[in-house]
XYZ file of C-alpha atoms in Angstrom:
532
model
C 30.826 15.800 13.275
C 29.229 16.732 9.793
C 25.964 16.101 9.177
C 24.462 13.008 7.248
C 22.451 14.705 4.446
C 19.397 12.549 3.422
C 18.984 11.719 -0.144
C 15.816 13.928 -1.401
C 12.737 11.528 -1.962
C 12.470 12.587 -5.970
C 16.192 12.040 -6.548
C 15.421 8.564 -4.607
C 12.639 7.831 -7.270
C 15.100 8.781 -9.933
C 18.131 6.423 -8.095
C 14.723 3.504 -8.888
C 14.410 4.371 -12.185
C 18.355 4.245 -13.000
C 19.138 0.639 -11.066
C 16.309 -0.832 -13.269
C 17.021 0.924 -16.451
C 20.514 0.077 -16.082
C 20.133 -3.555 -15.449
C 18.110 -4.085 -18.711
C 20.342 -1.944 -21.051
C 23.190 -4.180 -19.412
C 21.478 -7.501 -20.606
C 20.716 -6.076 -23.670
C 24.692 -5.453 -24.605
C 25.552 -8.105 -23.570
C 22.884 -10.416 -25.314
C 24.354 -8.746 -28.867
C 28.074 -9.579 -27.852
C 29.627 -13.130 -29.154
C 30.538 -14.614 -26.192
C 27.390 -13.813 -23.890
C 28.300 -15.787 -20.599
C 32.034 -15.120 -20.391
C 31.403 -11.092 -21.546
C 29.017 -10.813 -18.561
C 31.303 -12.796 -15.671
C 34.015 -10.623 -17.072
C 32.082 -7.535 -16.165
C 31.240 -8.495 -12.952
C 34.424 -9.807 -11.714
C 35.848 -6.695 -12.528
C 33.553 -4.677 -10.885
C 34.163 -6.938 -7.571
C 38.147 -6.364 -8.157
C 37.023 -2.387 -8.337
C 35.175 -2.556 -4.934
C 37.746 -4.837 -3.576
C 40.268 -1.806 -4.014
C 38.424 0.762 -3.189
C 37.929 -0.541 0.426
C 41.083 -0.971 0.631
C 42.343 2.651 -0.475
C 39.329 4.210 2.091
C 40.773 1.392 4.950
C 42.348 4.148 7.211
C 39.369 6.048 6.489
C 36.830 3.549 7.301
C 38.542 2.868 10.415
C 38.280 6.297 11.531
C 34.554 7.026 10.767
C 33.630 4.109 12.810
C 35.518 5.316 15.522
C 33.748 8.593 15.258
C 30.877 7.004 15.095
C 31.019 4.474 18.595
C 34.471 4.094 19.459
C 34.334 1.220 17.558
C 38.169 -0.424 18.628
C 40.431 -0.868 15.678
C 40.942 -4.063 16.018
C 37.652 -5.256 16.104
C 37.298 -3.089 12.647
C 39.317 -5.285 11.334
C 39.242 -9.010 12.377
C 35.501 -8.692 13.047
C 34.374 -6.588 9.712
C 36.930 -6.004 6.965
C 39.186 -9.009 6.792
C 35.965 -11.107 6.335
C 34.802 -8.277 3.741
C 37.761 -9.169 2.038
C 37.709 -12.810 2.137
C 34.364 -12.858 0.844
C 35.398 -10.662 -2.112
C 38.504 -12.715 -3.116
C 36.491 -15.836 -2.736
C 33.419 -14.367 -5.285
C 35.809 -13.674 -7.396
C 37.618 -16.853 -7.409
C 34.696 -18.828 -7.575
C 32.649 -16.764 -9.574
C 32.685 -18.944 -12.903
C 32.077 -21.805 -11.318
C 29.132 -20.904 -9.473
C 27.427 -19.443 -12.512
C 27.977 -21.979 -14.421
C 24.363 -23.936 -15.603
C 24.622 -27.204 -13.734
C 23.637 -29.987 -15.696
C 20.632 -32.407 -14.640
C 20.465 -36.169 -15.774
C 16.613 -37.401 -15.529
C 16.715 -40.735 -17.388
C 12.814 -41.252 -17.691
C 11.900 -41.753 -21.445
C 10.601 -38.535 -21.696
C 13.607 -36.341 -20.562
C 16.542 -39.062 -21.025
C 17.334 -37.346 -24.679
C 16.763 -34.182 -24.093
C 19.078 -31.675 -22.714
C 18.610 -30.096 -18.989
C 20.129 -27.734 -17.139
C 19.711 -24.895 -14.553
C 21.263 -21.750 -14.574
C 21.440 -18.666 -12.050
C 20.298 -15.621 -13.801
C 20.296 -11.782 -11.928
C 17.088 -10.888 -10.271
C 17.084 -7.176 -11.513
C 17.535 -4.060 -9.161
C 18.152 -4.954 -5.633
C 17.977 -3.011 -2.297
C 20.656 -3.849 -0.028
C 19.172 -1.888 3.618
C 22.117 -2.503 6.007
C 22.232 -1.970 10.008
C 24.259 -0.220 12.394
C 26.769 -2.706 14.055
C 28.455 -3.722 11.588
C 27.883 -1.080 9.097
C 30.516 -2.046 6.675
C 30.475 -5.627 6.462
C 27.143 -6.250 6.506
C 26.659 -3.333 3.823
C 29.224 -4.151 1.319
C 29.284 -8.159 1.675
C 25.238 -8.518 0.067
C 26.474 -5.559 -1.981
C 29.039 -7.350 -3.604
C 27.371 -10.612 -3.743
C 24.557 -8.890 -5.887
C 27.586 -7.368 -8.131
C 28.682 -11.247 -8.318
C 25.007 -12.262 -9.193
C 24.963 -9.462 -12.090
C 22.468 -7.163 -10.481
C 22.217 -3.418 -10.206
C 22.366 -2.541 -6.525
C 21.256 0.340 -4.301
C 22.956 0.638 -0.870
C 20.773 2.290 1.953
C 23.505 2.245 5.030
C 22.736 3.091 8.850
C 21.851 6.701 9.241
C 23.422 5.652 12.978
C 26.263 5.149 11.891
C 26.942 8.486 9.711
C 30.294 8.859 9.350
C 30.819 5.251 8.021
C 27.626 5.832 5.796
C 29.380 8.790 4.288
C 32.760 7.296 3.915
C 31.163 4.350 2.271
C 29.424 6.474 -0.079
C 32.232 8.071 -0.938
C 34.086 5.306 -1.868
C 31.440 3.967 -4.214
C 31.812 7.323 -5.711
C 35.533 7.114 -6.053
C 35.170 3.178 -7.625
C 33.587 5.382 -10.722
C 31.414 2.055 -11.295
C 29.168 2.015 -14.632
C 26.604 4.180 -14.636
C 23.667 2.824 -12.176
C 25.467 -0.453 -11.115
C 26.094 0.768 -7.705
C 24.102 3.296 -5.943
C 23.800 5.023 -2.106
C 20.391 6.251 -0.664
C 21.148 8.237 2.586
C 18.281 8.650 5.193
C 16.233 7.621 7.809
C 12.725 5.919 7.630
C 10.874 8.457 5.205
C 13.683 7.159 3.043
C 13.586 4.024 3.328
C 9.829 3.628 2.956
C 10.217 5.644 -0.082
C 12.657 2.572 -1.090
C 10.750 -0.369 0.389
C 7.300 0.949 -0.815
C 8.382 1.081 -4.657
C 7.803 -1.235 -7.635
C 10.837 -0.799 -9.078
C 12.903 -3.535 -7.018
C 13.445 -6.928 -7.770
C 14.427 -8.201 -4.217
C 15.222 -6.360 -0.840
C 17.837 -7.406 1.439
C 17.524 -6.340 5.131
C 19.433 -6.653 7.807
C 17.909 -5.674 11.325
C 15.447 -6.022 14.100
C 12.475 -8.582 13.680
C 10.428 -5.137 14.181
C 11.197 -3.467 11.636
C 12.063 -6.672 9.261
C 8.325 -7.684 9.411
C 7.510 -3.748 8.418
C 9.794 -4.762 5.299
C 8.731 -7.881 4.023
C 4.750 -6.671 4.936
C 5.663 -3.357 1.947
C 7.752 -6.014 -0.289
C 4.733 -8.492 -0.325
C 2.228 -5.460 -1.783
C 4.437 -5.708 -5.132
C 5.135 -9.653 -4.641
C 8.876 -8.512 -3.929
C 11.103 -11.441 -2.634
C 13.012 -10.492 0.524
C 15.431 -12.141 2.388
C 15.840 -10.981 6.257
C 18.931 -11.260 8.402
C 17.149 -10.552 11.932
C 18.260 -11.477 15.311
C 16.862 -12.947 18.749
C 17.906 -14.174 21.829
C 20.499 -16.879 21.290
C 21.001 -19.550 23.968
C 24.191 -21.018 25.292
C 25.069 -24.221 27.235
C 26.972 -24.952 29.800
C 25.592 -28.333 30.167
C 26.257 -31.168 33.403
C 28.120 -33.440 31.425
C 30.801 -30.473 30.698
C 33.457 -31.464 32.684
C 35.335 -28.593 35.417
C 37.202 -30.876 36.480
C 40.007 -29.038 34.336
C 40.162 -25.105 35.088
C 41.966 -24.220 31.896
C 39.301 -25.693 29.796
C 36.648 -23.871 31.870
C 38.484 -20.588 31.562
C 38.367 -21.186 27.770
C 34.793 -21.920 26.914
C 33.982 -18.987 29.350
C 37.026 -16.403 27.377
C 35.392 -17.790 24.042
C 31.711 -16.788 25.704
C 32.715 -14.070 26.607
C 34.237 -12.971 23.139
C 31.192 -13.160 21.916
C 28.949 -11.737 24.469
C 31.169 -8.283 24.424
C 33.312 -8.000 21.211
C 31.709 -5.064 19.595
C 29.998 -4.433 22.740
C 27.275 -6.960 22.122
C 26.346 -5.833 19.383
C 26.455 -8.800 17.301
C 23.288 -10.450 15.758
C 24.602 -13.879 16.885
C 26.106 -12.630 20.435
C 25.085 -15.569 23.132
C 22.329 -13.477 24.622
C 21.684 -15.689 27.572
C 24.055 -18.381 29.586
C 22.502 -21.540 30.906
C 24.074 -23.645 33.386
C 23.917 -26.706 34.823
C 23.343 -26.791 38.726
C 26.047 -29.198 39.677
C 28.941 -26.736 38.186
C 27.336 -23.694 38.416
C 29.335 -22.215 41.395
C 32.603 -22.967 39.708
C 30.950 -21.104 36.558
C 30.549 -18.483 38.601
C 33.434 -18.436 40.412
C 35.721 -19.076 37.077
C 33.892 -16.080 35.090
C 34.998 -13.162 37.440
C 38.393 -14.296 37.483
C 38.418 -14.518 33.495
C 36.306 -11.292 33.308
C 38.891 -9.738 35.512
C 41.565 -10.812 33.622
C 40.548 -10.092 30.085
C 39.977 -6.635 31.181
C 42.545 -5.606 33.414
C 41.870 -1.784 32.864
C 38.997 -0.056 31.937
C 39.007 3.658 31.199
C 38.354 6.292 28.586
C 41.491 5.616 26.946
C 40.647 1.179 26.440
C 39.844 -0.021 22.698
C 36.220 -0.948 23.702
C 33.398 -0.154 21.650
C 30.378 1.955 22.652
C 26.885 1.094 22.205
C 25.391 2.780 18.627
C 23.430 5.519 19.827
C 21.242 7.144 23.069
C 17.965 4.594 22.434
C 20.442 1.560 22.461
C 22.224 2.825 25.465
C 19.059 3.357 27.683
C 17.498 0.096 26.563
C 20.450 -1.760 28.474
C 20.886 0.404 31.450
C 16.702 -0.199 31.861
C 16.968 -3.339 31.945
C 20.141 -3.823 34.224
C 18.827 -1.339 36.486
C 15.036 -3.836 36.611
C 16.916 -6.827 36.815
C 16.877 -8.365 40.141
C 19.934 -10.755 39.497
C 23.823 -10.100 40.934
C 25.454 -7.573 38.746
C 29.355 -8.376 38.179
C 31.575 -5.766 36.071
C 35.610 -5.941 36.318
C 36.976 -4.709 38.872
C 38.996 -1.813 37.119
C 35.433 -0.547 35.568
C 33.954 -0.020 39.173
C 33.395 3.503 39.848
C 33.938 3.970 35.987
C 30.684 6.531 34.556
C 30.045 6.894 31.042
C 30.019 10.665 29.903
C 26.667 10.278 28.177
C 26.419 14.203 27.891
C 29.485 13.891 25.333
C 27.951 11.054 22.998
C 29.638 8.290 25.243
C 27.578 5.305 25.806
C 29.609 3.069 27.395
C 28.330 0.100 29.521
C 31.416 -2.043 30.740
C 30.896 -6.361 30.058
C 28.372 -7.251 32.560
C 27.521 -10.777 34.019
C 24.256 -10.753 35.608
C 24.431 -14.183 38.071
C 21.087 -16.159 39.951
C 19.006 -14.569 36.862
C 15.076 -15.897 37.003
C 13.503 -17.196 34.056
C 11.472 -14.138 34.178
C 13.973 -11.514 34.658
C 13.985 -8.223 32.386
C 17.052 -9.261 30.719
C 14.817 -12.561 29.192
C 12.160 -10.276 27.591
C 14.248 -9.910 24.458
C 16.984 -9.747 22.646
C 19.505 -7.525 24.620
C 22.007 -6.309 22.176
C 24.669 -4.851 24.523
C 27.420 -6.174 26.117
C 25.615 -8.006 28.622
C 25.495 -11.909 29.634
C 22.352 -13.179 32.243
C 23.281 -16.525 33.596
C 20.868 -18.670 34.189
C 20.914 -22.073 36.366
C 19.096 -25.203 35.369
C 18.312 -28.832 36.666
C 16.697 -30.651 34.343
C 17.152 -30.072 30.383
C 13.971 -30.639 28.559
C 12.333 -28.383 31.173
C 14.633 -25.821 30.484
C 14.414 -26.660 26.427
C 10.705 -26.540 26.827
C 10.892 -22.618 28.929
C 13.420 -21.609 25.984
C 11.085 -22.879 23.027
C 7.858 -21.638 24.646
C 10.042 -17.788 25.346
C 12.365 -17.665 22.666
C 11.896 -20.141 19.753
C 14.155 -20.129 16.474
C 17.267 -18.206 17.843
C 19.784 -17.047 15.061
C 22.118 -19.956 16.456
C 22.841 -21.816 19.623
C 25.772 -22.250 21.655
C 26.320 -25.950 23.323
C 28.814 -26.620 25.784
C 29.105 -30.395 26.625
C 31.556 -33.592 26.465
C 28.738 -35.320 25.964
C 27.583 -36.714 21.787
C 24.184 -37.857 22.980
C 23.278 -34.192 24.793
C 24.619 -32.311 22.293
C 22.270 -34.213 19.871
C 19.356 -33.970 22.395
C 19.686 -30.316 22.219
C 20.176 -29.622 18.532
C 16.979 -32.465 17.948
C 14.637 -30.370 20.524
C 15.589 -26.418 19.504
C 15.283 -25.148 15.714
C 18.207 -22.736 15.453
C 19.389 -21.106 12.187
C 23.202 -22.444 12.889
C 25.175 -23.912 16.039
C 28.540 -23.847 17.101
C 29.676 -26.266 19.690
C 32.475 -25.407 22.101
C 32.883 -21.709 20.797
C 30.983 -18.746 19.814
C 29.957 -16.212 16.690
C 33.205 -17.034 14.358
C 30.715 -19.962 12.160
C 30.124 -16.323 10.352
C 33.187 -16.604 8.469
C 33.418 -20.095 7.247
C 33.582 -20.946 3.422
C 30.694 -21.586 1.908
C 28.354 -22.651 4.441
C 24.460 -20.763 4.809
C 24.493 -17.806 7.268
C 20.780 -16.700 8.178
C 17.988 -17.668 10.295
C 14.744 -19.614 11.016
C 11.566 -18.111 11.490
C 11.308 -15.197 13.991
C 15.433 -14.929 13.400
C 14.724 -14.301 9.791
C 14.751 -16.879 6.496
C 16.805 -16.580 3.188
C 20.741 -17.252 3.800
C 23.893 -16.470 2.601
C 27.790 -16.581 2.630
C 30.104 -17.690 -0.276
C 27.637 -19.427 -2.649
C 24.970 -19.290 -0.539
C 25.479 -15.065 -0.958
C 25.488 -15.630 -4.870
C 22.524 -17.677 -4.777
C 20.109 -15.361 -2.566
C 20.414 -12.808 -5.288
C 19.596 -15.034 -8.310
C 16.983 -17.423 -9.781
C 17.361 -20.905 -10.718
C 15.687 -21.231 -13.718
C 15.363 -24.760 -15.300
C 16.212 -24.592 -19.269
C 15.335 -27.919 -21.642
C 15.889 -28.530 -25.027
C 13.764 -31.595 -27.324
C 15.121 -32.858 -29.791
C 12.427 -32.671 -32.270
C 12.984 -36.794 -33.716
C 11.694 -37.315 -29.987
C 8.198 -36.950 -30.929
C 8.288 -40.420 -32.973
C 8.798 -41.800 -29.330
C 6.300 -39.276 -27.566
C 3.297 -39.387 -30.007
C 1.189 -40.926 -27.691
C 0.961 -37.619 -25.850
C -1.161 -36.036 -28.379
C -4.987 -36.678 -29.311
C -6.734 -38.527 -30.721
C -6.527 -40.180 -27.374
C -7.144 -43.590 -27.355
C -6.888 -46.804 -24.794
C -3.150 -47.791 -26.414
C -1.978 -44.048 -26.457
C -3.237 -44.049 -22.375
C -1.492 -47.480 -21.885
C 1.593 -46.304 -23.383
C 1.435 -42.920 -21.385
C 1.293 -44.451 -18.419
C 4.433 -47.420 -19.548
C 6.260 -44.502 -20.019
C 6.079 -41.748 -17.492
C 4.549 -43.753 -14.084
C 7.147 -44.544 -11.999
C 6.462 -48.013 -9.772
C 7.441 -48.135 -6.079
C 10.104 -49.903 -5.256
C 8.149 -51.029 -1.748
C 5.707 -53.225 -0.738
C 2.409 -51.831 1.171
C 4.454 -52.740 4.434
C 7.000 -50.429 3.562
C 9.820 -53.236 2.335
C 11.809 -52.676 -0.470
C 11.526 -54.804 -3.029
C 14.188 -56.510 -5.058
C 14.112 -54.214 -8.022
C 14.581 -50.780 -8.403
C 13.423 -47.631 -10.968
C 16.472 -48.195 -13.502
C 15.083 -51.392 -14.145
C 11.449 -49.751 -15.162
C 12.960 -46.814 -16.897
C 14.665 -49.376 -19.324
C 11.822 -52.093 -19.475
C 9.545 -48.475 -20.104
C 11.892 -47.193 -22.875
C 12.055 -51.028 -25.010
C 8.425 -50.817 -24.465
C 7.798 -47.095 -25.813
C 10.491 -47.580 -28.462
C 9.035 -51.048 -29.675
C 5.666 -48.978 -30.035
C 7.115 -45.807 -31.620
C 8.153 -48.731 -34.358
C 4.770 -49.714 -34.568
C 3.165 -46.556 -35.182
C 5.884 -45.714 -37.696
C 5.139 -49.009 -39.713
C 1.272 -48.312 -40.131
């Protein structure tokens, strides 16, 4: 396989130097053009259309490197990273007018009512996009094109893990011939991206990646007051909870296939893969018994030749097989992968889907986040003990998983643990939903994104208000001399009254009622002074 070459660290200053310089001679254009707003969204909506096509001319190609780089099966390729890379294109581009247009805000206190108020979304600058190794399209070219949308310059740092991908993606960015600086690739490993996170030149940095090295990011971005937002990870619980009823195998088999979809697609390599299964004692044998036969049957054959994904890399591979080999719990693989042996020698780190049953709380597979395709399973008997053990282990998971009939203990759940999403009754496909926030909560990360939530992490909502300047025949209070009337007034004006008594009832009027008696009285005043 050809090697990965590293982008030199001066060239890497220079690539600084160009995504800032172009982002300010790009404002400057198009602040001496006619039609300011609609010249800009037309630029960036056809640089989206460019990248849209230029994935999908370097599909095949994509594809391939990413089976190069971990067997990565076709399929998943596609539904799990570069239909949604489309969808997300299509919908920035669809929606991109209407998301950057100012939104208009109504504040009907005397002092505001007549002006004008709005808020607008304006570009942050240069951004660094620094994307990870399991999904090293998607979650490259998705922020990528979200800070094209937001009318940023952008520099791309993929996965030196995943180097054929990185290349191929680099090439295509080349072949999109964007303008000059827009779009820009940094190959390396982490001399070059401390080179990138250390510098002065960025507006924002956009990370995707372990809490380790996410903290290392944010800690270098906070030395220049750089705003970050972090896509991290963590152990994310699922439930199987006692009031989920057995009573009907097929619906047992399917929360356990949709589990398991998301335990092992991609080989566990997901950021929001359940991590850990909790059960309920009083249908925890017919858990177990139900997973081997669904194991068994979603993979009846397991050999060199299946579309199953390999783990990224040596480190990532011996990480997993330490912990399954410290783990004291029952080790079930499918039957057709027994006696199967991953040719590690030849770059093949393959661990088959492994449930691990009668796991302790304390087990190796619980000290954190396990990022392979394995699934502990873990029995419980009372829930806010177990909530309590989670929350004092692993608080703030990326998401949760809840399993239950039940309204009240799904609530009880979602009430007790802070998650950055949920899904109830499946697993890891809330990534792909229209315009609803994708990111985390504390330790998982903060900043979101995903449709407008994407084009919003990479702008700033600035608040713009126009006076009139007749308004200051109603607002000449405001300025000195002061006197007792001009305080009186003042505080007619701009106090707003509570619409509660000290007991906390509500009282029969309500703050439209003040804002008008406030504006005869201010008005009748403004007469007044006028008169003198």
């Amino acid at each position: 396989m050809p090697e990965l070459h590293y982008t030199p660290l001066d060239l890497i200053d220079t690539k600084l130097e160009v995504s800032s310089k172009s982002f300010f001679d790009r404002q400057k254009k198009f602040a001496n053009s006619p039609n300011i707003r609609k010249t800009d969204i037309e630029f960036r909506t056809k640089q989206l259309k460019k990248l849209y096509y230029a994935i999908k001319k370097h599909e095949t190609r994509l594809i391939d490197a990413m089976l190069k780089d971990y067997n990565r099966a076709p399929q998943e390729s596609m539904q799990l990273e570069l239909i949604p890379l489309y969808n997300d294109i299509l919908g920035m581009i669809k929606n991109l007018s209407k998301w950057a247009k100012p939104r208009r805000i109504c504040d009907m206190s005397p002092t505001y009512m007549l002006g004008k108020t709005y808020v607008e979304k304006i570009a942050l600058g240069s951004v660094l996009v620094i994307a990870p190794c399991n999904f090293p399209v998607l979650l490259s070219l998705t922020p990528v094109a979200n800070a094209i949308a937001a009318g940023n310059s952008v520099i791309l740092k993929p996965s030196e893990m995943t180097a054929a991908t990185a290349r191929e993606m680099q090439n295509l960015i080349e072949d999109a011939i964007f303008p000059h600086g827009l779009l820009q690739v940094v190959q390396g490993s982490i001399t070059e991206t401390t080179r990138l996170i250390t510098s002065d030149k960025l507006n924002m940095i956009f990370y995707t990646g372990s809490p380790r090295v996410g903290s290392i990011v944010a800690q270098e971005a906070a030395k220049n007051l750089i705003p970050c937002v972090l896509e991290l990870g963590g152990k994310s619980p699922a439930f199987l909870t006692e009031h989920f009823s057995v009573g009907s195998t097929s619906k047992l088999q399917t929360a356990l296939k949709r589990l398991f979809f998301g335990a092992f697609s991609n080989s566990g390599q997901i950021c929001v893969t359940p991590d850990y299964l909790v059960v309920h004692e009083n249908i925890y044998d017919e858990v177990v018994k139900q997973a081997k036969i669904v194991l068994n049957e979603m993979y009846p054959i397991f050999d060199n030749n299946l579309d199953y994904t390999y783990l990224v890399g040596q480190r990532g591979y011996n990480a997993i097989m330490k912990k399954l080999d410290a783990s004291n719990g029952q080790k079930y693989i499918p039957e057709s992968a027994e006696g199967f042996v991953s040719n590690t020698d030849n770059g093949q780190y393959c661990i088959p889907p492994t449930i691990i049953f009668n796991c302790s709380w304390n087990d190796s597979l619980m000290e954190e986040e396990n990022f392979g395709p394995v699934l502990p399973i873990y029995k419980y008997s009372n829930l806010d003990d177990t909530l309590d053990l989670i929350i004092h282990k692993n608080d703030q998971p990326l998401v949760q998983y809840i399993f239950s009939d039940s309204e009240q203990e799904r609530q009880h759940i979602l009430t007790r643990l802070r998650s950055g999403d949920c899904i109830i009754g499946d697993t890891i496909i809330h990534v792909a939903i229209k315009d609803t926030p994708f990111g985390g909560i504390g330790t998982s990360g903060y900043g979101n994104y995903g449709g407008v939530y994407g084009f919003n992490a990479f702008t700033h909502e600035r608040t713009v208000f126009k006076q009139p300047y007749w308004m200051d025949s109603l607002l000449f209070m405001r300025y000195p001399p002061y006197t007792p009337t001009k305080q009186k007034l003042v505080e007619t004006a701009t106090e707003q009254k509570p619409w509660f008594d000290e007991d906390g009832k509500d009282r029969w009027y309500h703050n439209k009622i003040f804002y008008l008696i406030s504006l005869i009285g201010v008005a009748i005043a403004a007469i007044l002074n006028k008169c003198k």
